[in-house]
XYZ file of C-alpha atoms in Angstrom:
152
model
C -0.007 -0.067 0.046
C 1.309 3.295 -1.189
C 0.020 6.317 0.398
C -0.505 9.546 -1.329
C 2.718 11.833 -0.966
C 0.724 14.003 1.483
C -0.403 11.191 3.980
C 2.083 10.113 6.514
C 1.691 6.756 8.458
C 3.295 6.979 11.949
C 5.190 3.855 13.656
C 2.347 3.285 15.936
C -0.018 2.782 13.282
C 2.177 0.443 11.304
C 2.463 -1.644 14.795
C -1.289 -1.505 14.913
C -1.597 -2.751 11.283
C 0.922 -5.533 11.942
C -0.887 -6.644 15.013
C -3.949 -6.726 12.832
C -2.287 -8.911 10.335
C -1.276 -11.193 12.946
C -4.706 -11.464 14.567
C -6.183 -12.371 11.010
C -3.564 -15.106 10.710
C -4.586 -16.460 13.924
C -8.259 -16.244 13.080
C -7.605 -18.264 9.830
C -6.310 -21.141 11.720
C -2.856 -22.636 11.884
C 0.189 -21.810 13.975
C 2.396 -20.475 11.196
C 1.810 -18.101 8.094
C 1.895 -20.072 4.788
C 3.942 -17.924 2.594
C 3.438 -19.755 -0.504
C 2.496 -22.929 -1.895
C 3.709 -25.323 -5.027
C 2.206 -28.440 -6.277
C 4.525 -31.674 -6.341
C 3.849 -33.976 -9.344
C 5.044 -37.419 -9.172
C 6.322 -38.643 -12.802
C 7.283 -41.839 -14.386
C 9.933 -40.406 -16.470
C 11.553 -37.015 -15.624
C 13.190 -36.351 -19.002
C 9.851 -36.575 -20.810
C 7.875 -34.575 -18.267
C 10.558 -31.899 -18.503
C 10.451 -31.929 -22.419
C 6.588 -31.676 -22.039
C 6.719 -28.524 -19.744
C 9.433 -27.152 -21.790
C 7.564 -27.359 -25.081
C 4.646 -25.394 -23.091
C 7.074 -22.732 -22.546
C 7.746 -23.302 -18.867
C 11.448 -22.326 -17.601
C 13.090 -25.577 -16.375
C 15.466 -26.009 -13.510
C 17.141 -29.188 -12.524
C 17.723 -30.042 -8.873
C 19.257 -33.446 -9.517
C 18.665 -36.443 -12.021
C 15.384 -37.258 -10.190
C 13.852 -33.877 -9.501
C 13.289 -30.787 -11.497
C 11.182 -27.580 -11.280
C 9.060 -25.939 -13.988
C 8.346 -22.236 -13.800
C 5.811 -20.080 -15.773
C 5.588 -16.655 -14.224
C 4.784 -16.762 -10.554
C 3.737 -20.505 -10.700
C 6.316 -23.318 -9.963
C 5.684 -26.962 -10.387
C 7.863 -29.435 -8.688
C 8.446 -32.703 -10.883
C 9.396 -35.809 -8.748
C 10.599 -39.163 -10.701
C 8.813 -41.749 -9.052
C 10.909 -44.539 -7.691
C 9.951 -47.984 -6.408
C 6.468 -48.545 -5.500
C 6.814 -47.553 -1.890
C 8.137 -44.374 -2.718
C 5.730 -43.321 -5.370
C 4.383 -39.710 -5.455
C 0.882 -39.131 -6.956
C 0.830 -35.609 -6.035
C 1.403 -33.457 -2.896
C 1.744 -29.673 -1.979
C 5.116 -28.144 -0.903
C 4.127 -25.313 1.815
C 6.512 -22.378 2.106
C 6.030 -21.334 5.695
C 7.370 -18.829 8.280
C 8.398 -21.547 10.748
C 8.599 -25.037 9.670
C 9.845 -26.191 13.065
C 6.898 -24.703 14.869
C 4.481 -26.079 12.468
C 6.060 -29.606 13.003
C 5.959 -29.317 16.663
C 1.959 -28.425 16.721
C 1.418 -31.285 14.250
C 3.363 -33.671 16.498
C 1.530 -32.191 19.749
C -1.757 -33.149 17.750
C -0.587 -36.902 17.335
C 0.596 -36.811 13.926
C 3.755 -38.497 12.633
C 6.346 -35.685 11.061
C 9.732 -36.369 9.676
C 12.258 -33.558 10.264
C 12.468 -30.702 9.773
C 16.183 -30.783 8.951
C 18.298 -28.621 6.837
C 18.626 -29.768 3.281
C 21.447 -29.232 0.681
C 19.290 -26.908 -1.288
C 18.848 -24.279 1.467
C 15.700 -25.285 3.020
C 14.744 -26.591 6.492
C 12.214 -29.102 5.388
C 9.880 -31.370 7.270
C 7.321 -33.973 5.949
C 4.357 -35.543 7.508
C 3.052 -39.071 7.135
C -0.650 -39.069 6.246
C -3.205 -41.824 7.467
C -2.385 -44.031 4.428
C 1.170 -44.101 5.283
C 2.188 -41.832 2.694
C 5.436 -39.686 3.593
C 4.975 -36.770 0.950
C 1.442 -35.375 0.852
C 2.448 -32.267 2.661
C 6.074 -30.774 2.834
C 6.866 -27.941 4.742
C 9.752 -25.470 4.768
C 11.483 -22.290 5.458
C 14.833 -21.039 4.437
C 17.797 -23.187 6.318
C 19.806 -20.940 8.700
C 17.126 -18.285 9.126
C 15.910 -17.701 12.701
C 12.159 -17.275 11.833
C 10.559 -18.020 14.993
C 8.349 -15.179 16.589
C 7.065 -17.120 19.373
């Protein structure tokens, strides 16, 4: 929000607006703020999937031989090569949150099974939960590794 040049906002008002944002986040539910989300698609053949999205005009970035990203504007898709039957990913979501550790702790307190979070080689502190069907990948949570994010 950019005010007219004649309008000045004092620090007390900014603090009040930040407090209102925190109340809104609390009312919407959840112990953390979700900063973004990206779908993860399990693919049978990563090279074929990458070629497909490349032909559609998506910008491709490889993490390694089994994982890539396809970006179009502000949308990012994760493309994950499916491994053996026990590790197959049909689809899931990657949540960028302000504090993955706090969210993982809250989920554990609710009786859910959570793996991590831990610092990953790609600069994220990432955790995963195991859903009622025993799947490890439905929701992955992360914030930048090495960043002190908790406000609690």
